[in-house]
Amino acid sequence: MAAGDLSNISGLGKLSIELLETIGVDSLVTLSKGDADQLLIEMIQANRILNIRKKAPTTVELQKWIEQARDLTGYDPDSEVVKLEEVVPEIEEVLVAIPVNGKDLVSKGIKASEVPAIEIMTRQERPNLAAKPQPTRPKHDVAASVVKNVRTPAPKKEVKPRPKPHKEIAPLQAKEQDIRTRTSKGLNDGKKEHSRSYIRGVLYPQAGRLKLAAFIAILFFMSLPVAMLGVALIVLNDELLWVIAPVATAVLGLLYLMFATKVKCRICGQPLYVSKGCNKHVKAHYIPVLGYILPTSLQLLFFKWFRCIYCGTSIRTKE
C-alpha cells in the first residue's frame, strides 16, 4: 500500500475513493489541502451525474478524512498563512488636525484659507499627545464659528413598501427521472450493486453505434495474429489459400478506422477504441498482453456497460 494512497484513511470506502478521484482528488496530499465545503459541492455534482454512491458524504465525514490526510502527510494549513505585519509596514507618521486661533490670524494679517489644516506628527511624539492637555477653544475661534453656521440635515423618513396582493402559489411539480444519469426502474433488480453485471454509469445516446464499434474492434484485433500466421504460411509453404486472412484483416482494419476510431467518450471526448501513448485511468479495463481496447469492448458487449480508459467514467448502453 503506497504512502500517498487514499485507502490509508479509515472510514473511506471504495465508492468514496472513486468519487474523490472523479473530481481530481487522487492522493493524500491533494486531499489534505482541500476544503470540506468546496469538496462537498463538487462531489454532490459528480455523484448526481455518475451515480457512484447512493448519496454524497456529509461535511463531517469529509472533514475527518481531510484531518487524517493532514496527519499522514504532515501538512499544516496554518503554515501558509502570511502574517499581516509581514505584508503591511508599520505606519511611521500620522496626520493630526490642529485648531488655530482666529484673533492671532487677524492681528498678523493672515487669511484663514492660507493656514494649512494638518501637521505632521512623528511616531516618537505620538505618545505625548494624550499627556498634553487640550487647549480650550476661544470665543472668537474661526473653526467654532464655521461649525455653528452648519445646519444638520433632517432625518429622512422611512418609506415602507406597499404590501403586495396575495397570490396563490401553485404546488411544485416533481421532475421526471432523467435516464441519462439514472437507470430506469427495474433494470438492476436482483443484482448486487458491486457485481460486474450491475449496469451503471451515464447513458450513451448512440448505443447501437457503440456496440457496432466494439464488435468491429474485437474482430480486428483478434484477426491480427491470424493474418500474421497466414503471411508466414504463404511465404514458407506457398499456401495461397491463407491469403484470405491478411485480406480479411485489411478489410476489418478499414472498418475499424471508419467506425471504431470515431466513437468518443461523452465526458472527456477521448476516442474509446484507440489506445494513446498516455497514462490510462487506474480503473480502466485492462488485461496483460491484450491491453485496454479488447477488454473494454468485451465488457461492453457482455455486461452492457464499461469504463472509459482515459477518464474512468462508467458508461452504459441500456436505459
Tab-separated table of N, CA and C in Angstrom, residues 159-289:
chain	number	residue	atom	x	y	z
A	159	VAL	N	-39.576	54.981	4.141
A	159	VAL	CA	-40.708	54.691	3.259
A	159	VAL	C	-40.972	53.194	3.298
A	160	LYS	N	-42.072	52.824	3.843
A	160	LYS	CA	-42.416	51.409	3.938
A	160	LYS	C	-42.993	50.938	2.599
A	161	PRO	N	-42.521	49.779	2.122
A	161	PRO	CA	-43.068	49.268	0.853
A	161	PRO	C	-44.520	48.855	1.016
A	162	ARG	N	-45.274	49.079	-0.051
A	162	ARG	CA	-46.664	48.689	-0.014
A	162	ARG	C	-46.802	47.175	-0.065
A	163	PRO	N	-47.700	46.638	0.728
A	163	PRO	CA	-47.876	45.172	0.700
A	163	PRO	C	-48.425	44.722	-0.639
A	164	LYS	N	-47.845	43.666	-1.174
A	164	LYS	CA	-48.298	43.132	-2.445
A	164	LYS	C	-49.540	42.273	-2.242
A	165	PRO	N	-50.427	42.283	-3.200
A	165	PRO	CA	-51.626	41.455	-3.073
A	165	PRO	C	-51.279	39.974	-3.004
A	166	HIS	N	-52.037	39.266	-2.215
A	166	HIS	CA	-51.783	37.841	-2.011
A	166	HIS	C	-52.110	37.049	-3.270
A	167	LYS	N	-51.185	36.198	-3.653
A	167	LYS	CA	-51.388	35.326	-4.807
A	167	LYS	C	-51.207	33.877	-4.380
A	168	GLU	N	-52.031	33.033	-4.936
A	168	GLU	CA	-51.907	31.619	-4.635
A	168	GLU	C	-50.703	31.044	-5.372
A	169	ILE	N	-49.922	30.262	-4.655
A	169	ILE	CA	-48.711	29.655	-5.209
A	169	ILE	C	-49.032	28.230	-5.615
A	170	ALA	N	-48.730	27.924	-6.860
A	170	ALA	CA	-49.007	26.572	-7.344
A	170	ALA	C	-48.037	25.589	-6.717
A	171	PRO	N	-48.474	24.360	-6.417
A	171	PRO	CA	-47.570	23.361	-5.815
A	171	PRO	C	-46.473	22.970	-6.793
A	172	LEU	N	-45.316	22.597	-6.237
A	172	LEU	CA	-44.186	22.184	-7.061
A	172	LEU	C	-44.482	20.862	-7.742
A	173	GLN	N	-44.089	20.789	-9.007
A	173	GLN	CA	-44.283	19.562	-9.759
A	173	GLN	C	-42.982	18.768	-9.765
A	174	ALA	N	-43.064	17.492	-9.478
A	174	ALA	CA	-41.881	16.629	-9.447
A	174	ALA	C	-41.345	16.433	-10.859
A	175	LYS	N	-40.049	16.572	-11.017
A	175	LYS	CA	-39.424	16.395	-12.317
A	175	LYS	C	-39.329	14.912	-12.662
A	176	GLU	N	-39.472	14.649	-13.962
A	176	GLU	CA	-39.347	13.277	-14.398
A	176	GLU	C	-37.899	12.818	-14.283
A	177	GLN	N	-37.730	11.521	-14.082
A	177	GLN	CA	-36.395	10.958	-13.910
A	177	GLN	C	-35.632	11.012	-15.230
A	178	ASP	N	-34.418	11.478	-15.192
A	178	ASP	CA	-33.569	11.594	-16.367
A	178	ASP	C	-32.802	10.292	-16.551
A	179	ILE	N	-33.114	9.540	-17.617
A	179	ILE	CA	-32.476	8.236	-17.810
A	179	ILE	C	-31.036	8.379	-18.263
A	180	ARG	N	-30.583	9.613	-18.597
A	180	ARG	CA	-29.186	9.781	-18.975
A	180	ARG	C	-28.259	9.658	-17.780
A	181	THR	N	-28.740	10.019	-16.586
A	181	THR	CA	-27.909	9.948	-15.389
A	181	THR	C	-28.377	8.876	-14.407
A	182	ARG	N	-29.634	8.420	-14.518
A	182	ARG	CA	-30.146	7.392	-13.616
A	182	ARG	C	-30.764	6.264	-14.442
A	183	THR	N	-30.549	5.048	-14.020
A	183	THR	CA	-31.091	3.908	-14.746
A	183	THR	C	-32.594	3.843	-14.557
A	184	SER	N	-33.277	3.203	-15.523
A	184	SER	CA	-34.720	3.063	-15.443
A	184	SER	C	-35.096	2.067	-14.343
A	185	LYS	N	-36.326	2.145	-13.900
A	185	LYS	CA	-36.800	1.319	-12.795
A	185	LYS	C	-36.814	-0.159	-13.207
A	186	GLY	N	-36.274	-1.000	-12.309
A	186	GLY	CA	-36.271	-2.442	-12.538
A	186	GLY	C	-35.122	-2.948	-13.370
A	187	LEU	N	-34.204	-2.069	-13.825
A	187	LEU	CA	-33.102	-2.526	-14.679
A	187	LEU	C	-32.145	-3.440	-13.936
A	188	ASN	N	-31.882	-3.145	-12.668
A	188	ASN	CA	-30.910	-3.919	-11.893
A	188	ASN	C	-31.561	-4.733	-10.780
A	189	ASP	N	-32.821	-5.077	-10.948
A	189	ASP	CA	-33.488	-5.887	-9.927
A	189	ASP	C	-32.818	-7.251	-9.802
A	190	GLY	N	-32.546	-7.647	-8.566
A	190	GLY	CA	-31.932	-8.940	-8.301
A	190	GLY	C	-30.435	-8.983	-8.491
A	191	LYS	N	-29.798	-7.836	-8.791
A	191	LYS	CA	-28.344	-7.793	-8.989
A	191	LYS	C	-27.674	-7.093	-7.811
A	192	LYS	N	-26.502	-7.563	-7.456
A	192	LYS	CA	-25.737	-6.924	-6.392
A	192	LYS	C	-25.079	-5.657	-6.933
A	193	GLU	N	-25.025	-4.632	-6.078
A	193	GLU	CA	-24.560	-3.327	-6.533
A	193	GLU	C	-23.107	-3.341	-6.983
A	194	HIS	N	-22.274	-4.184	-6.360
A	194	HIS	CA	-20.842	-4.190	-6.677
A	194	HIS	C	-20.465	-5.290	-7.666
A	195	SER	N	-21.450	-5.990	-8.223
A	195	SER	CA	-21.142	-7.044	-9.177
A	195	SER	C	-20.881	-6.464	-10.555
A	196	ARG	N	-20.222	-7.240	-11.403
A	196	ARG	CA	-19.906	-6.781	-12.749
A	196	ARG	C	-21.164	-6.672	-13.609
A	197	SER	N	-22.188	-7.481	-13.310
A	197	SER	CA	-23.414	-7.463	-14.100
A	197	SER	C	-24.328	-6.297	-13.745
A	198	TYR	N	-24.009	-5.546	-12.690
A	198	TYR	CA	-24.829	-4.402	-12.283
A	198	TYR	C	-24.574	-3.260	-13.263
A	199	ILE	N	-25.597	-2.906	-14.024
A	199	ILE	CA	-25.459	-1.870	-15.062
A	199	ILE	C	-25.457	-0.500	-14.408
A	200	ARG	N	-24.429	0.308	-14.712
A	200	ARG	CA	-24.264	1.614	-14.068
A	200	ARG	C	-23.684	2.611	-15.058
A	201	GLY	N	-23.629	3.846	-14.624
A	201	GLY	CA	-22.954	4.879	-15.400
A	201	GLY	C	-23.897	5.780	-16.178
A	202	VAL	N	-23.299	6.619	-17.026
A	202	VAL	CA	-24.030	7.589	-17.835
A	202	VAL	C	-24.508	6.915	-19.117
A	203	LEU	N	-25.756	7.161	-19.499
A	203	LEU	CA	-26.311	6.540	-20.698
A	203	LEU	C	-25.672	7.137	-21.951
A	204	TYR	N	-25.205	6.258	-22.862
A	204	TYR	CA	-24.639	6.713	-24.128
A	204	TYR	C	-25.784	6.906	-25.122
A	205	PRO	N	-25.870	8.076	-25.795
A	205	PRO	CA	-27.045	8.354	-26.632
A	205	PRO	C	-27.143	7.479	-27.874
A	206	GLN	N	-26.003	6.991	-28.401
A	206	GLN	CA	-25.998	6.159	-29.609
A	206	GLN	C	-25.461	4.782	-29.257
A	207	ALA	N	-26.289	4.007	-28.569
A	207	ALA	CA	-25.851	2.705	-28.078
A	207	ALA	C	-25.556	1.743	-29.225
A	208	GLY	N	-26.370	1.776	-30.313
A	208	GLY	CA	-26.140	0.865	-31.438
A	208	GLY	C	-24.798	1.104	-32.101
A	209	ARG	N	-24.435	2.354	-32.299
A	209	ARG	CA	-23.132	2.680	-32.891
A	209	ARG	C	-21.994	2.244	-31.983
A	210	LEU	N	-22.192	2.378	-30.672
A	210	LEU	CA	-21.163	1.978	-29.716
A	210	LEU	C	-20.938	0.472	-29.752
A	211	LYS	N	-22.016	-0.304	-29.829
A	211	LYS	CA	-21.878	-1.768	-29.878
A	211	LYS	C	-21.244	-2.222	-31.185
A	212	LEU	N	-21.643	-1.607	-32.308
A	212	LEU	CA	-21.049	-1.966	-33.601
A	212	LEU	C	-19.553	-1.686	-33.612
A	213	ALA	N	-19.139	-0.536	-33.057
A	213	ALA	CA	-17.707	-0.219	-32.998
A	213	ALA	C	-16.956	-1.219	-32.126
A	214	ALA	N	-17.565	-1.661	-31.017
A	214	ALA	CA	-16.921	-2.652	-30.145
A	214	ALA	C	-16.765	-3.981	-30.867
A	215	PHE	N	-17.794	-4.392	-31.617
A	215	PHE	CA	-17.735	-5.664	-32.351
A	215	PHE	C	-16.652	-5.628	-33.425
A	216	ILE	N	-16.565	-4.508	-34.155
A	216	ILE	CA	-15.528	-4.381	-35.185
A	216	ILE	C	-14.137	-4.385	-34.555
A	217	ALA	N	-13.987	-3.692	-33.417
A	217	ALA	CA	-12.677	-3.655	-32.757
A	217	ALA	C	-12.246	-5.044	-32.305
A	218	ILE	N	-13.180	-5.848	-31.784
A	218	ILE	CA	-12.844	-7.210	-31.349
A	218	ILE	C	-12.392	-8.057	-32.536
A	219	LEU	N	-13.149	-8.007	-33.634
A	219	LEU	CA	-12.782	-8.791	-34.816
A	219	LEU	C	-11.434	-8.362	-35.381
A	220	PHE	N	-11.170	-7.060	-35.399
A	220	PHE	CA	-9.920	-6.570	-35.977
A	220	PHE	C	-8.713	-7.014	-35.156
A	221	PHE	N	-8.776	-6.849	-33.839
A	221	PHE	CA	-7.606	-7.188	-33.020
A	221	PHE	C	-7.413	-8.709	-32.909
A	222	MET	N	-8.511	-9.481	-33.013
A	222	MET	CA	-8.356	-10.939	-32.991
A	222	MET	C	-7.855	-11.476	-34.329
A	223	SER	N	-8.094	-10.739	-35.417
A	223	SER	CA	-7.631	-11.195	-36.735
A	223	SER	C	-6.162	-10.886	-36.983
A	224	LEU	N	-5.560	-10.013	-36.197
A	224	LEU	CA	-4.150	-9.657	-36.430
A	224	LEU	C	-3.207	-10.864	-36.324
A	225	PRO	N	-3.282	-11.673	-35.236
A	225	PRO	CA	-2.371	-12.838	-35.205
A	225	PRO	C	-2.668	-13.855	-36.306
A	226	VAL	N	-3.959	-13.986	-36.707
A	226	VAL	CA	-4.294	-14.911	-37.803
A	226	VAL	C	-3.684	-14.417	-39.113
A	227	ALA	N	-3.725	-13.107	-39.343
A	227	ALA	CA	-3.134	-12.553	-40.564
A	227	ALA	C	-1.623	-12.769	-40.596
A	228	MET	N	-0.976	-12.588	-39.452
A	228	MET	CA	0.479	-12.818	-39.396
A	228	MET	C	0.818	-14.276	-39.682
A	229	LEU	N	-0.018	-15.198	-39.148
A	229	LEU	CA	0.202	-16.623	-39.418
A	229	LEU	C	-0.008	-16.931	-40.897
A	230	GLY	N	-1.027	-16.322	-41.517
A	230	GLY	CA	-1.276	-16.560	-42.936
A	230	GLY	C	-0.135	-16.077	-43.805
A	231	VAL	N	0.405	-14.908	-43.496
A	231	VAL	CA	1.541	-14.392	-44.275
A	231	VAL	C	2.741	-15.320	-44.155
A	232	ALA	N	2.978	-15.845	-42.937
A	232	ALA	CA	4.112	-16.759	-42.745
A	232	ALA	C	3.931	-18.049	-43.550
A	233	LEU	N	2.709	-18.604	-43.590
A	233	LEU	CA	2.460	-19.837	-44.354
A	233	LEU	C	2.588	-19.598	-45.854
A	234	ILE	N	2.166	-18.419	-46.308
A	234	ILE	CA	2.290	-18.111	-47.740
A	234	ILE	C	3.754	-18.011	-48.141
A	235	VAL	N	4.570	-17.383	-47.306
A	235	VAL	CA	5.991	-17.209	-47.643
A	235	VAL	C	6.754	-18.520	-47.549
A	236	LEU	N	6.462	-19.329	-46.523
A	236	LEU	CA	7.253	-20.542	-46.285
A	236	LEU	C	6.763	-21.726	-47.102
A	237	ASN	N	5.448	-21.924	-47.205
A	237	ASN	CA	4.905	-23.142	-47.839
A	237	ASN	C	4.137	-22.861	-49.130
A	238	ASP	N	4.101	-21.633	-49.575
A	238	ASP	CA	3.373	-21.257	-50.791
A	238	ASP	C	1.911	-21.668	-50.740
A	239	GLU	N	1.302	-21.607	-49.569
A	239	GLU	CA	-0.108	-21.934	-49.420
A	239	GLU	C	-0.917	-20.655	-49.659
A	240	LEU	N	-1.351	-20.473	-50.900
A	240	LEU	CA	-2.024	-19.239	-51.286
A	240	LEU	C	-3.419	-19.111	-50.677
A	241	LEU	N	-3.960	-20.238	-50.186
A	241	LEU	CA	-5.293	-20.178	-49.589
A	241	LEU	C	-5.312	-19.271	-48.361
A	242	TRP	N	-4.181	-19.155	-47.702
A	242	TRP	CA	-4.111	-18.325	-46.489
A	242	TRP	C	-4.092	-16.824	-46.789
A	243	VAL	N	-4.128	-16.473	-48.071
A	243	VAL	CA	-4.168	-15.054	-48.416
A	243	VAL	C	-5.477	-14.408	-47.941
A	244	ILE	N	-6.479	-15.273	-47.675
A	244	ILE	CA	-7.763	-14.754	-47.185
A	244	ILE	C	-7.581	-14.045	-45.837
A	245	ALA	N	-6.694	-14.554	-44.993
A	245	ALA	CA	-6.510	-13.989	-43.646
A	245	ALA	C	-6.013	-12.547	-43.687
A	246	PRO	N	-4.920	-12.219	-44.383
A	246	PRO	CA	-4.494	-10.808	-44.400
A	246	PRO	C	-5.478	-9.898	-45.118
A	247	VAL	N	-6.174	-10.438	-46.144
A	247	VAL	CA	-7.163	-9.596	-46.841
A	247	VAL	C	-8.323	-9.257	-45.902
A	248	ALA	N	-8.800	-10.269	-45.155
A	248	ALA	CA	-9.890	-10.021	-44.215
A	248	ALA	C	-9.458	-9.036	-43.132
A	249	THR	N	-8.219	-9.171	-42.678
A	249	THR	CA	-7.714	-8.243	-41.662
A	249	THR	C	-7.628	-6.825	-42.203
A	250	ALA	N	-7.255	-6.677	-43.491
A	250	ALA	CA	-7.187	-5.347	-44.096
A	250	ALA	C	-8.575	-4.713	-44.180
A	251	VAL	N	-9.581	-5.544	-44.512
A	251	VAL	CA	-10.952	-5.019	-44.589
A	251	VAL	C	-11.431	-4.600	-43.202
A	252	LEU	N	-11.179	-5.458	-42.200
A	252	LEU	CA	-11.569	-5.118	-40.838
A	252	LEU	C	-10.824	-3.871	-40.339
A	253	GLY	N	-9.562	-3.721	-40.735
A	253	GLY	CA	-8.816	-2.522	-40.341
A	253	GLY	C	-9.414	-1.256	-40.929
A	254	LEU	N	-9.907	-1.364	-42.190
A	254	LEU	CA	-10.553	-0.217	-42.817
A	254	LEU	C	-11.848	0.146	-42.088
A	255	LEU	N	-12.650	-0.881	-41.731
A	255	LEU	CA	-13.874	-0.632	-40.975
A	255	LEU	C	-13.562	-0.059	-39.588
A	256	TYR	N	-12.465	-0.532	-39.002
A	256	TYR	CA	-12.053	-0.030	-37.681
A	256	TYR	C	-11.715	1.460	-37.748
A	257	LEU	N	-11.009	1.860	-38.819
A	257	LEU	CA	-10.661	3.274	-38.969
A	257	LEU	C	-11.896	4.127	-39.261
A	258	MET	N	-12.868	3.562	-39.997
A	258	MET	CA	-14.046	4.338	-40.398
A	258	MET	C	-15.050	4.506	-39.258
A	259	PHE	N	-15.218	3.473	-38.429
A	259	PHE	CA	-16.272	3.498	-37.423
A	259	PHE	C	-15.734	3.541	-35.994
A	260	ALA	N	-14.856	2.600	-35.633
A	260	ALA	CA	-14.453	2.460	-34.222
A	260	ALA	C	-13.647	3.651	-33.738
A	261	THR	N	-12.756	4.180	-34.564
A	261	THR	CA	-11.902	5.290	-34.102
A	261	THR	C	-12.662	6.601	-33.967
A	262	LYS	N	-13.874	6.677	-34.519
A	262	LYS	CA	-14.654	7.907	-34.445
A	262	LYS	C	-15.515	8.007	-33.190
A	263	VAL	N	-15.681	6.901	-32.470
A	263	VAL	CA	-16.530	6.887	-31.273
A	263	VAL	C	-15.730	7.468	-30.109
A	264	LYS	N	-16.307	8.472	-29.429
A	264	LYS	CA	-15.603	9.169	-28.357
A	264	LYS	C	-16.413	9.145	-27.070
A	265	CYS	N	-15.722	9.311	-25.949
A	265	CYS	CA	-16.368	9.367	-24.627
A	265	CYS	C	-17.149	10.675	-24.521
A	266	ARG	N	-18.379	10.602	-24.011
A	266	ARG	CA	-19.204	11.797	-23.906
A	266	ARG	C	-18.811	12.679	-22.730
A	267	ILE	N	-17.875	12.217	-21.896
A	267	ILE	CA	-17.420	13.003	-20.745
A	267	ILE	C	-16.110	13.723	-21.064
A	268	CYS	N	-15.060	12.965	-21.444
A	268	CYS	CA	-13.743	13.569	-21.681
A	268	CYS	C	-13.447	13.820	-23.147
A	269	GLY	N	-14.255	13.237	-24.080
A	269	GLY	CA	-14.056	13.472	-25.500
A	269	GLY	C	-12.938	12.677	-26.133
A	270	GLN	N	-12.336	11.711	-25.410
A	270	GLN	CA	-11.253	10.896	-25.963
A	270	GLN	C	-11.834	9.700	-26.726
A	271	PRO	N	-11.137	9.210	-27.779
A	271	PRO	CA	-11.629	8.042	-28.526
A	271	PRO	C	-11.637	6.798	-27.642
A	272	LEU	N	-12.758	6.067	-27.652
A	272	LEU	CA	-12.913	4.924	-26.752
A	272	LEU	C	-12.159	3.690	-27.221
A	273	TYR	N	-11.918	3.561	-28.529
A	273	TYR	CA	-11.309	2.340	-29.065
A	273	TYR	C	-9.947	2.617	-29.695
A	274	VAL	N	-9.270	3.650	-29.197
A	274	VAL	CA	-7.913	3.962	-29.644
A	274	VAL	C	-7.053	4.142	-28.407
A	275	SER	N	-5.968	3.382	-28.321
A	275	SER	CA	-5.087	3.454	-27.160
A	275	SER	C	-3.954	4.429	-27.446
A	276	LYS	N	-3.987	5.589	-26.778
A	276	LYS	CA	-2.951	6.603	-26.960
A	276	LYS	C	-1.766	6.327	-26.027
A	277	GLY	N	-0.649	6.939	-26.352
A	277	GLY	CA	0.554	6.764	-25.547
A	277	GLY	C	0.574	7.684	-24.352
A	278	CYS	N	-0.435	7.604	-23.472
A	278	CYS	CA	-0.513	8.434	-22.278
A	278	CYS	C	-0.991	7.573	-21.119
A	279	ASN	N	-1.024	8.154	-19.930
A	279	ASN	CA	-1.483	7.415	-18.764
A	279	ASN	C	-2.971	7.117	-18.879
A	280	LYS	N	-3.338	5.895	-18.517
A	280	LYS	CA	-4.745	5.480	-18.526
A	280	LYS	C	-5.284	5.520	-17.105
A	281	HIS	N	-6.595	5.500	-17.002
A	281	HIS	CA	-7.232	5.523	-15.679
A	281	HIS	C	-6.939	4.223	-14.940
A	282	VAL	N	-6.764	4.341	-13.615
A	282	VAL	CA	-6.390	3.163	-12.811
A	282	VAL	C	-7.484	2.102	-12.807
A	283	LYS	N	-8.736	2.483	-13.062
A	283	LYS	CA	-9.841	1.520	-13.037
A	283	LYS	C	-10.300	1.127	-14.442
A	284	ALA	N	-9.528	1.445	-15.444
A	284	ALA	CA	-9.882	1.059	-16.802
A	284	ALA	C	-9.759	-0.458	-16.961
A	285	HIS	N	-10.526	-1.027	-17.885
A	285	HIS	CA	-10.488	-2.466	-18.141
A	285	HIS	C	-9.161	-2.801	-18.843
A	286	TYR	N	-8.403	-3.700	-18.236
A	286	TYR	CA	-7.065	-3.997	-18.762
A	286	TYR	C	-6.739	-5.464	-18.506
A	287	ILE	N	-6.164	-6.125	-19.529
A	287	ILE	CA	-5.675	-7.495	-19.414
A	287	ILE	C	-4.254	-7.499	-19.954
A	288	PRO	N	-3.288	-8.036	-19.202
A	288	PRO	CA	-1.905	-8.079	-19.701
A	288	PRO	C	-1.837	-8.731	-21.077
A	289	VAL	N	-0.960	-8.222	-21.907
A	289	VAL	CA	-0.729	-8.647	-23.292
A	289	VAL	C	-1.842	-8.138	-24.212
